[in-house]
Coordinates of C-alpha atoms in Angstrom, one line a residue:
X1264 CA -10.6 4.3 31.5
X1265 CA -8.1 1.8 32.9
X1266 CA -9.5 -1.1 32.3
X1267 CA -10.6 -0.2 28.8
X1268 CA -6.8 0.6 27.9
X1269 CA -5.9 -2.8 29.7
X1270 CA -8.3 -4.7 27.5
X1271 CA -7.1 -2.6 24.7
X1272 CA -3.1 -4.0 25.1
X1273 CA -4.4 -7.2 25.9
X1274 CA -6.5 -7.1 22.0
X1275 CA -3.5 -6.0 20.5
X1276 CA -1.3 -8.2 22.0
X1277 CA -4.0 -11.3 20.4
X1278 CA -4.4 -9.6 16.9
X1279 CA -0.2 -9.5 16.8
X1280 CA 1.0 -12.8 18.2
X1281 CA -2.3 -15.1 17.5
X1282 CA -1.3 -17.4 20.6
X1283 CA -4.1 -16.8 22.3
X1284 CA -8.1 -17.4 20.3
X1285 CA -9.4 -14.4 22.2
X1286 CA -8.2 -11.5 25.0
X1287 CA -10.1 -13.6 27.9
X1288 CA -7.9 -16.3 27.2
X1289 CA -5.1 -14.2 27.8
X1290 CA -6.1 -12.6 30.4
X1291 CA -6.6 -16.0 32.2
X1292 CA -3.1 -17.3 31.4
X1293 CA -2.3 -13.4 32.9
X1294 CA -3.7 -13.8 35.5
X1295 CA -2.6 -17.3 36.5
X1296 CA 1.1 -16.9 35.4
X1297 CA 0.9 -13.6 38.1
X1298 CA -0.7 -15.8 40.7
X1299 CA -3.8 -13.7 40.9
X1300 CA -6.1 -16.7 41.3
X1301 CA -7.5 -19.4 44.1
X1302 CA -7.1 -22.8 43.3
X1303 CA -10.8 -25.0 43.7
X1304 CA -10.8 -28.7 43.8
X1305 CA -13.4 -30.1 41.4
X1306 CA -15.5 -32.6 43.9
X1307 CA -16.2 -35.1 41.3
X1308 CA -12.3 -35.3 39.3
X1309 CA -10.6 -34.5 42.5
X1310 CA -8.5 -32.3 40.1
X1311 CA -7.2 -28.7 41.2
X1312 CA -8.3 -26.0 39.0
X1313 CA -7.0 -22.2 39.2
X1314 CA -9.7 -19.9 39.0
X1315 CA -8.3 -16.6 38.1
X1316 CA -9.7 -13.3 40.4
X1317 CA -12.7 -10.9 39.4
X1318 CA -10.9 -8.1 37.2
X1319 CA -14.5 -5.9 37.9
X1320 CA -13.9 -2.6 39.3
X1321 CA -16.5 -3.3 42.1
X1322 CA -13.9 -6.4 43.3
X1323 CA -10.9 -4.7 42.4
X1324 CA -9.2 -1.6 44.3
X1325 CA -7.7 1.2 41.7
X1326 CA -4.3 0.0 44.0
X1327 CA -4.7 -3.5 43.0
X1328 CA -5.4 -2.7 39.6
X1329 CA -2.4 -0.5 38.8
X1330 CA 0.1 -3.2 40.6
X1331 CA -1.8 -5.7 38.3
X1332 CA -1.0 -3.3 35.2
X1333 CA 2.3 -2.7 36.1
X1334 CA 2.7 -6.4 36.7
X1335 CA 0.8 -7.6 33.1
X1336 CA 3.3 -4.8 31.0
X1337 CA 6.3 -6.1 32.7
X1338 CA 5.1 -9.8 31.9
X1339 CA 4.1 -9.6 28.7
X1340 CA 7.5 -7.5 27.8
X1341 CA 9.5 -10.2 29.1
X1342 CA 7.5 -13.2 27.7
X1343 CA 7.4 -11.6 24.1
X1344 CA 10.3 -9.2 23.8
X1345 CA 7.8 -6.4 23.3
X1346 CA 8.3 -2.5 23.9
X1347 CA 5.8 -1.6 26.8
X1348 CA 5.5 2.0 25.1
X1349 CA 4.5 0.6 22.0
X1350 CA 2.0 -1.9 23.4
X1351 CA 0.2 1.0 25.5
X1352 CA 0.9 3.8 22.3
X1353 CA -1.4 1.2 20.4
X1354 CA -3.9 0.5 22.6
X1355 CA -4.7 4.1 23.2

């Protein structure tokens, strides 16, 4: 039920600001702008790429996950000035 009201903010959050083409995008640039991610170095570019962690249930403790809410609310409030109430009201 968590995650589905997670996605839910994160849809609404697309659909109201159209920065972001889809909510996987933004969950990516969530997840990476909260530094829950491991950076790979691609063998053949020698570039370093952030690949942001597993979100699934299985990989995620219900600990992790609520810190990880807490943390997404409190950035996407500051980032775009928006009322946590009325992005988690919306998404119910």
């Amino acid at each position: 039920a968590q995650h589905r009201k997670y996605f839910a903010v994160l849809n609404n959050v697309v659909e109201a600001t159209g920065k972001w083409t889809s909510t996987e995008h933004l969950r990516r640039d969530i997840l990476i702008s909260l530094h829950y991610y491991d950076e790979h170095v691609n063998q053949f570019t020698g570039e370093v790429e952030k690949v942001p962690h597993s979100m699934a249930v299985a990989s995620m403790g219900r600990d992790a996950f609520e810190r990880l809410y807490e943390d997404t609310m409190r950035l996407l409030t500051e980032a775009l000035g928006a009322d946590p109430e009325m992005l988690t009201q919306e998404a119910l």
